[in-house]
Amino acid sequence: MGNILQLNTIGTSNYNALQTIFRTRAWRGLSTQFAYTWSHALDEVSEYRGQVLDDSFNLKAGYGNSDFDTRHLFTVSGTYDVPKAPWATSSWSKRAFNDWQISSVMNWHKGQPSDETLSGLSLIGNPYKGVSHKFDPSFGEQWWNPAAFCSPGGTACPGAANLSRNKFTGPGFGDVDLSFIKNVPITERVKVQLRADFFNLFNRINMASGVGSVGGVCAPATGTGICTTASGFGQVTDTIGDFNGAPAIGPGEARNIQLVAKIIF
């Protein structure tokens, strides 16, 4: 008989978190929310479809950080109603200088693990030593030091694989969005809203994170078994929006500017 796949309702998962929120509501025209979450999720399998255990005879062999494990998440959002100009008394000046709003959403979080299955490699050093994490236009970003990993069987890696599932994470994420909003009253029930939205205001390069985002195929050096970059090992070659199916316009992609006109009634 060949492989027999069986779906069982077994396994272990746990999630622990510290969640904090601080809000201000309409304080001198300013409404804000600050939220911070520290969390840790662990399991044997995170995907509910298309995923097979690393070792069906040893369920706990795959126990490690969940694919979606995100340790630190910090978000800030706010809206400010710009005070009306007391000197704007004519009808045209009221329409031009009053009823402005400024709104912003900011988001920062740590990266997520990239190895949803056991890699079959051994850890022999610090994966972040000797890498600058600077963007290289030719390929992306070298996130891990390949020399910190080896494939069992070489002189530098004589024993069995010891690297647990989802041991290390990919790049973190940071994004600041800003909007300028102008509400122009037309009648008692109708108004026109003009707005300019700036996504990723500071044009930060957000590399991909999550399952498969960091190259995990080791090209071992002859003899030693130490991994090299020949196969792109330890490299992140895509941005997070494109990686998640929203190239150019997804969250964290290059700066986008959107001009909007709405009729609200």
mmCIF file of C-alpha atoms in Angstrom:
data_model
loop_
_atom_site.group_PDB
_atom_site.id
_atom_site.type_symbol
_atom_site.label_atom_id
_atom_site.label_comp_id
_atom_site.label_asym_id
_atom_site.label_seq_id
_atom_site.Cartn_x
_atom_site.Cartn_y
_atom_site.Cartn_z
ATOM 1 C CA MET A 1 0.000 0.000 0.000
ATOM 2 C CA GLY A 2 1.116 3.534 -0.673
ATOM 3 C CA ASN A 3 0.485 6.544 1.521
ATOM 4 C CA ILE A 4 -2.784 6.538 3.448
ATOM 5 C CA LEU A 5 -4.012 9.973 4.465
ATOM 6 C CA GLN A 6 -6.393 10.137 7.380
ATOM 7 C CA LEU A 7 -8.176 13.164 8.808
ATOM 8 C CA ASN A 8 -8.283 13.096 12.601
ATOM 9 C CA THR A 9 -9.695 15.585 15.061
ATOM 10 C CA ILE A 10 -6.605 15.365 17.245
ATOM 11 C CA GLY A 11 -3.789 17.693 18.112
ATOM 12 C CA THR A 12 -2.949 20.461 20.486
ATOM 13 C CA SER A 13 -3.013 24.212 20.083
ATOM 14 C CA ASN A 14 -2.833 27.022 22.565
ATOM 15 C CA TYR A 15 -2.836 30.780 22.408
ATOM 16 C CA ASN A 16 -1.918 33.206 25.157
ATOM 17 C CA ALA A 17 -1.991 36.969 24.890
ATOM 18 C CA LEU A 18 -1.825 40.251 26.704
ATOM 19 C CA GLN A 19 -4.185 42.724 25.053
ATOM 20 C CA THR A 20 -4.299 46.396 25.974
ATOM 21 C CA ILE A 21 -6.346 49.284 24.576
ATOM 22 C CA PHE A 22 -6.329 52.978 25.436
ATOM 23 C CA ARG A 23 -8.961 55.267 23.898
ATOM 24 C CA THR A 24 -9.724 58.958 23.896
ATOM 25 C CA ARG A 25 -13.103 60.057 22.589
ATOM 26 C CA ALA A 26 -13.798 63.526 21.262
ATOM 27 C CA TRP A 27 -11.197 65.183 23.487
ATOM 28 C CA ARG A 28 -10.935 68.695 22.035
ATOM 29 C CA GLY A 29 -11.862 67.244 18.677
ATOM 30 C CA LEU A 30 -9.425 64.341 18.913
ATOM 31 C CA SER A 31 -10.496 60.681 19.030
ATOM 32 C CA THR A 32 -7.745 58.070 19.235
ATOM 33 C CA GLN A 33 -7.119 54.428 19.981
ATOM 34 C CA PHE A 34 -3.817 52.847 21.004
ATOM 35 C CA ALA A 35 -3.680 49.046 21.080
ATOM 36 C CA TYR A 36 -0.846 46.678 21.929
ATOM 37 C CA THR A 37 -0.942 42.882 21.886
ATOM 38 C CA TRP A 38 1.715 40.440 22.988
ATOM 39 C CA SER A 39 0.799 36.906 22.024
ATOM 40 C CA HIS A 40 2.190 33.431 21.499
ATOM 41 C CA ALA A 41 0.467 30.640 19.578
ATOM 42 C CA LEU A 42 1.701 27.045 19.370
ATOM 43 C CA ASP A 43 0.403 23.899 17.656
ATOM 44 C CA GLU A 44 1.393 20.849 15.610
ATOM 45 C CA VAL A 45 -0.425 21.922 12.433
ATOM 46 C CA SER A 46 -1.901 25.352 11.718
ATOM 47 C CA GLU A 47 -3.424 24.729 8.296
ATOM 48 C CA TYR A 48 -6.717 22.858 8.319
ATOM 49 C CA ARG A 49 -6.384 21.662 4.719
ATOM 50 C CA GLY A 50 -3.604 20.303 2.556
ATOM 51 C CA GLN A 51 -1.168 19.833 5.415
ATOM 52 C CA VAL A 52 0.321 16.497 6.464
ATOM 53 C CA LEU A 53 2.111 15.790 9.713
ATOM 54 C CA ASP A 54 5.890 15.614 9.562
ATOM 55 C CA ASP A 55 5.841 12.311 11.438
ATOM 56 C CA SER A 56 2.549 10.456 11.779
ATOM 57 C CA PHE A 57 4.088 8.223 14.431
ATOM 58 C CA ASN A 58 5.218 11.172 16.532
ATOM 59 C CA LEU A 59 2.581 13.873 16.626
ATOM 60 C CA LYS A 60 4.571 16.082 18.986
ATOM 61 C CA ALA A 61 7.555 16.236 16.624
ATOM 62 C CA GLY A 62 5.873 19.117 14.805
ATOM 63 C CA TYR A 63 4.871 21.029 17.928
ATOM 64 C CA GLY A 64 6.132 24.598 17.667
ATOM 65 C CA ASN A 65 5.148 28.162 16.899
ATOM 66 C CA SER A 66 1.967 28.453 14.852
ATOM 67 C CA ASP A 67 2.185 29.681 11.272
ATOM 68 C CA PHE A 68 0.277 32.836 12.292
ATOM 69 C CA ASP A 69 2.224 33.432 15.522
ATOM 70 C CA THR A 70 2.770 37.195 15.887
ATOM 71 C CA ARG A 71 4.490 38.156 19.119
ATOM 72 C CA HIS A 72 4.093 41.935 19.144
ATOM 73 C CA LEU A 73 1.407 44.050 17.488
ATOM 74 C CA PHE A 74 1.002 47.803 17.994
ATOM 75 C CA THR A 75 -1.673 49.881 16.281
ATOM 76 C CA VAL A 76 -2.628 53.541 16.530
ATOM 77 C CA SER A 77 -5.625 55.210 14.934
ATOM 78 C CA GLY A 78 -6.971 58.698 15.314
ATOM 79 C CA THR A 79 -9.229 61.372 13.870
ATOM 80 C CA TYR A 80 -8.884 65.083 14.539
ATOM 81 C CA ASP A 81 -11.640 67.594 13.800
ATOM 82 C CA VAL A 82 -9.778 70.777 12.936
ATOM 83 C CA PRO A 83 -11.342 73.699 14.866
ATOM 84 C CA LYS A 84 -13.390 76.123 12.835
ATOM 85 C CA ALA A 85 -11.645 79.337 11.895
ATOM 86 C CA PRO A 86 -13.259 82.165 13.892
ATOM 87 C CA TRP A 87 -12.284 84.697 11.236
ATOM 88 C CA ALA A 88 -14.071 82.759 8.489
ATOM 89 C CA THR A 89 -17.374 84.615 8.442
ATOM 90 C CA SER A 90 -18.329 84.785 4.777
ATOM 91 C CA SER A 91 -20.029 81.898 3.024
ATOM 92 C CA TRP A 92 -17.028 81.122 0.779
ATOM 93 C CA SER A 93 -14.458 81.276 3.608
ATOM 94 C CA LYS A 94 -16.588 78.973 5.775
ATOM 95 C CA ARG A 95 -16.728 76.439 2.964
ATOM 96 C CA ALA A 96 -12.986 76.694 2.295
ATOM 97 C CA PHE A 97 -11.516 76.749 5.803
ATOM 98 C CA ASN A 98 -14.027 74.952 8.025
ATOM 99 C CA ASP A 99 -15.063 71.296 8.383
ATOM 100 C CA TRP A 100 -11.613 69.753 7.916
ATOM 101 C CA GLN A 101 -10.532 66.430 9.416
ATOM 102 C CA ILE A 102 -7.190 64.660 9.670
ATOM 103 C CA SER A 103 -7.177 60.898 10.121
ATOM 104 C CA SER A 104 -4.375 58.368 10.491
ATOM 105 C CA VAL A 105 -3.902 54.637 10.982
ATOM 106 C CA MET A 106 -0.519 53.188 12.005
ATOM 107 C CA ASN A 107 0.438 49.545 12.342
ATOM 108 C CA TRP A 108 3.615 47.772 13.414
ATOM 109 C CA HIS A 109 4.090 44.076 14.135
ATOM 110 C CA LYS A 110 6.783 41.436 14.318
ATOM 111 C CA GLY A 111 7.247 38.919 11.522
ATOM 112 C CA GLN A 112 5.627 35.499 11.364
ATOM 113 C CA PRO A 113 7.291 32.056 11.092
ATOM 114 C CA SER A 114 8.037 30.694 7.628
ATOM 115 C CA ASP A 115 8.557 26.932 8.101
ATOM 116 C CA GLU A 116 5.188 25.215 8.392
ATOM 117 C CA THR A 117 6.937 21.827 8.292
ATOM 118 C CA LEU A 118 10.172 20.546 9.772
ATOM 119 C CA SER A 119 13.073 21.676 7.591
ATOM 120 C CA GLY A 120 15.302 18.671 8.264
ATOM 121 C CA LEU A 121 18.215 20.981 9.074
ATOM 122 C CA SER A 122 20.403 21.563 12.111
ATOM 123 C CA LEU A 123 21.186 24.876 13.729
ATOM 124 C CA ILE A 124 24.916 25.425 14.321
ATOM 125 C CA GLY A 125 25.075 29.200 14.804
ATOM 126 C CA ASN A 126 23.244 32.487 15.128
ATOM 127 C CA PRO A 127 21.029 32.907 12.040
ATOM 128 C CA TYR A 128 21.044 36.696 12.383
ATOM 129 C CA LYS A 129 24.792 37.142 12.822
ATOM 130 C CA GLY A 130 26.538 38.813 9.902
ATOM 131 C CA VAL A 131 23.388 39.885 8.048
ATOM 132 C CA SER A 132 22.472 43.566 7.795
ATOM 133 C CA HIS A 133 18.797 43.109 6.828
ATOM 134 C CA LYS A 134 19.270 45.861 4.255
ATOM 135 C CA PHE A 135 17.257 45.818 1.050
ATOM 136 C CA ASP A 136 19.217 44.728 -2.029
ATOM 137 C CA PRO A 137 17.498 45.688 -5.322
ATOM 138 C CA SER A 138 19.027 42.666 -7.061
ATOM 139 C CA PHE A 139 17.091 40.078 -5.049
ATOM 140 C CA GLY A 140 15.449 41.511 -1.921
ATOM 141 C CA GLU A 141 16.809 40.946 1.562
ATOM 142 C CA GLN A 142 19.171 38.415 3.138
ATOM 143 C CA TRP A 143 17.272 37.622 6.309
ATOM 144 C CA TRP A 144 19.176 34.609 7.701
ATOM 145 C CA ASN A 145 22.861 33.740 7.642
ATOM 146 C CA PRO A 146 23.083 30.427 5.710
ATOM 147 C CA ALA A 147 26.258 29.453 7.572
ATOM 148 C CA ALA A 148 24.173 29.054 10.739
ATOM 149 C CA PHE A 149 22.386 26.044 9.211
ATOM 150 C CA CYS A 150 23.604 22.720 7.897
ATOM 151 C CA SER A 151 22.196 19.600 6.299
ATOM 152 C CA PRO A 152 22.868 16.417 8.327
ATOM 153 C CA GLY A 153 25.543 14.162 6.893
ATOM 154 C CA GLY A 154 28.354 16.661 6.341
ATOM 155 C CA THR A 155 31.427 17.122 8.485
ATOM 156 C CA ALA A 156 29.930 20.217 10.117
ATOM 157 C CA CYS A 157 26.643 18.443 10.750
ATOM 158 C CA PRO A 158 27.243 14.783 11.655
ATOM 159 C CA GLY A 159 24.160 14.298 13.831
ATOM 160 C CA ALA A 160 20.456 14.263 13.118
ATOM 161 C CA ALA A 161 18.389 17.380 12.338
ATOM 162 C CA ASN A 162 17.577 19.435 15.404
ATOM 163 C CA LEU A 163 15.742 22.491 14.078
ATOM 164 C CA SER A 164 12.178 22.674 15.337
ATOM 165 C CA ARG A 165 9.225 23.787 13.236
ATOM 166 C CA ASN A 166 8.692 27.542 12.815
ATOM 167 C CA LYS A 167 11.722 28.350 14.949
ATOM 168 C CA PHE A 168 12.498 31.710 13.328
ATOM 169 C CA THR A 169 10.359 34.498 11.927
ATOM 170 C CA GLY A 170 10.449 36.601 8.804
ATOM 171 C CA PRO A 171 10.655 40.408 8.513
ATOM 172 C CA GLY A 172 8.415 42.662 10.574
ATOM 173 C CA PHE A 173 5.844 45.089 9.216
ATOM 174 C CA GLY A 174 5.363 48.837 9.586
ATOM 175 C CA ASP A 175 2.879 51.148 7.921
ATOM 176 C CA VAL A 176 1.581 54.691 8.419
ATOM 177 C CA ASP A 177 -1.508 55.903 6.518
ATOM 178 C CA LEU A 178 -2.710 59.509 6.565
ATOM 179 C CA SER A 179 -5.875 61.160 5.266
ATOM 180 C CA PHE A 180 -6.982 64.770 4.839
ATOM 181 C CA ILE A 181 -10.760 65.128 4.686
ATOM 182 C CA LYS A 182 -12.900 68.130 3.753
ATOM 183 C CA ASN A 183 -16.654 68.055 4.292
ATOM 184 C CA VAL A 184 -18.563 70.626 2.239
ATOM 185 C CA PRO A 185 -22.224 71.058 3.280
ATOM 186 C CA ILE A 186 -24.583 71.550 0.347
ATOM 187 C CA THR A 187 -27.976 71.309 2.028
ATOM 188 C CA GLU A 188 -29.128 70.147 5.435
ATOM 189 C CA ARG A 189 -29.040 66.514 4.289
ATOM 190 C CA VAL A 190 -26.446 66.544 1.522
ATOM 191 C CA LYS A 191 -22.728 67.154 1.709
ATOM 192 C CA VAL A 192 -19.710 66.577 -0.491
ATOM 193 C CA GLN A 193 -16.649 64.946 1.031
ATOM 194 C CA LEU A 194 -13.259 65.539 -0.569
ATOM 195 C CA ARG A 195 -10.304 63.561 0.709
ATOM 196 C CA ALA A 196 -6.712 62.693 -0.047
ATOM 197 C CA ASP A 197 -5.455 59.353 1.321
ATOM 198 C CA PHE A 198 -1.755 58.521 1.614
ATOM 199 C CA PHE A 199 -1.010 54.824 2.098
ATOM 200 C CA ASN A 200 2.449 53.862 3.419
ATOM 201 C CA LEU A 201 3.219 57.540 3.858
ATOM 202 C CA PHE A 202 6.950 57.038 4.512
ATOM 203 C CA ASN A 203 7.331 54.539 1.662
ATOM 204 C CA ARG A 204 8.779 51.845 3.912
ATOM 205 C CA ILE A 205 9.866 48.644 2.174
ATOM 206 C CA ASN A 206 7.873 45.847 3.804
ATOM 207 C CA MET A 207 9.250 42.469 2.839
ATOM 208 C CA ALA A 208 7.095 39.334 2.926
ATOM 209 C CA SER A 209 6.528 37.390 6.111
ATOM 210 C CA GLY A 210 4.771 34.146 6.915
ATOM 211 C CA VAL A 211 4.777 30.618 5.515
ATOM 212 C CA GLY A 212 7.178 30.305 2.575
ATOM 213 C CA SER A 213 8.348 33.917 2.654
ATOM 214 C CA VAL A 214 11.975 33.118 3.568
ATOM 215 C CA GLY A 215 13.887 30.763 1.286
ATOM 216 C CA GLY A 216 14.168 27.455 3.112
ATOM 217 C CA VAL A 217 15.805 25.162 0.555
ATOM 218 C CA CYS A 218 19.374 24.480 1.665
ATOM 219 C CA ALA A 219 22.086 24.062 -0.971
ATOM 220 C CA PRO A 220 24.742 22.397 1.208
ATOM 221 C CA ALA A 221 28.414 22.941 0.581
ATOM 222 C CA THR A 222 30.233 19.797 -0.511
ATOM 223 C CA GLY A 223 31.754 18.007 2.414
ATOM 224 C CA THR A 224 30.674 20.257 5.273
ATOM 225 C CA GLY A 225 26.938 20.302 4.586
ATOM 226 C CA ILE A 226 26.715 23.991 5.553
ATOM 227 C CA CYS A 227 23.912 25.801 3.729
ATOM 228 C CA THR A 228 24.722 28.408 1.086
ATOM 229 C CA THR A 229 22.784 31.089 -0.774
ATOM 230 C CA ALA A 230 23.001 29.148 -4.054
ATOM 231 C CA SER A 231 19.329 28.198 -3.749
ATOM 232 C CA GLY A 232 18.236 31.506 -2.205
ATOM 233 C CA PHE A 233 18.353 30.075 1.288
ATOM 234 C CA GLY A 234 17.526 32.653 3.951
ATOM 235 C CA GLN A 235 16.479 35.249 1.391
ATOM 236 C CA VAL A 236 13.211 37.190 1.180
ATOM 237 C CA THR A 237 12.538 38.074 -2.431
ATOM 238 C CA ASP A 238 9.017 39.495 -2.371
ATOM 239 C CA THR A 239 7.126 42.342 -0.742
ATOM 240 C CA ILE A 240 4.301 41.548 1.643
ATOM 241 C CA GLY A 241 1.465 42.856 -0.540
ATOM 242 C CA ASP A 242 2.573 40.929 -3.637
ATOM 243 C CA PHE A 243 3.254 37.835 -1.526
ATOM 244 C CA ASN A 244 -0.317 37.930 -0.218
ATOM 245 C CA GLY A 245 -1.865 38.459 -3.654
ATOM 246 C CA ALA A 246 -2.221 42.252 -3.722
ATOM 247 C CA PRO A 247 0.774 43.615 -5.664
ATOM 248 C CA ALA A 248 1.393 47.377 -5.585
ATOM 249 C CA ILE A 249 -1.821 48.243 -3.720
ATOM 250 C CA GLY A 250 -1.815 45.822 -0.792
ATOM 251 C CA PRO A 251 -0.971 46.781 2.807
ATOM 252 C CA GLY A 252 2.642 47.844 3.152
ATOM 253 C CA GLU A 253 3.301 48.196 -0.556
ATOM 254 C CA ALA A 254 4.986 51.279 -2.042
ATOM 255 C CA ARG A 255 3.393 54.646 -1.264
ATOM 256 C CA ASN A 256 -0.006 55.109 -2.879
ATOM 257 C CA ILE A 257 -2.041 58.311 -3.068
ATOM 258 C CA GLN A 258 -5.798 58.229 -3.545
ATOM 259 C CA LEU A 259 -8.012 61.224 -4.282
ATOM 260 C CA VAL A 260 -11.691 60.760 -3.467
ATOM 261 C CA ALA A 261 -14.897 62.744 -3.941
ATOM 262 C CA LYS A 262 -18.086 61.522 -2.282
ATOM 263 C CA ILE A 263 -21.655 62.752 -2.212
ATOM 264 C CA ILE A 264 -23.142 61.859 1.179
ATOM 265 C CA PHE A 265 -26.904 62.113 1.634
#
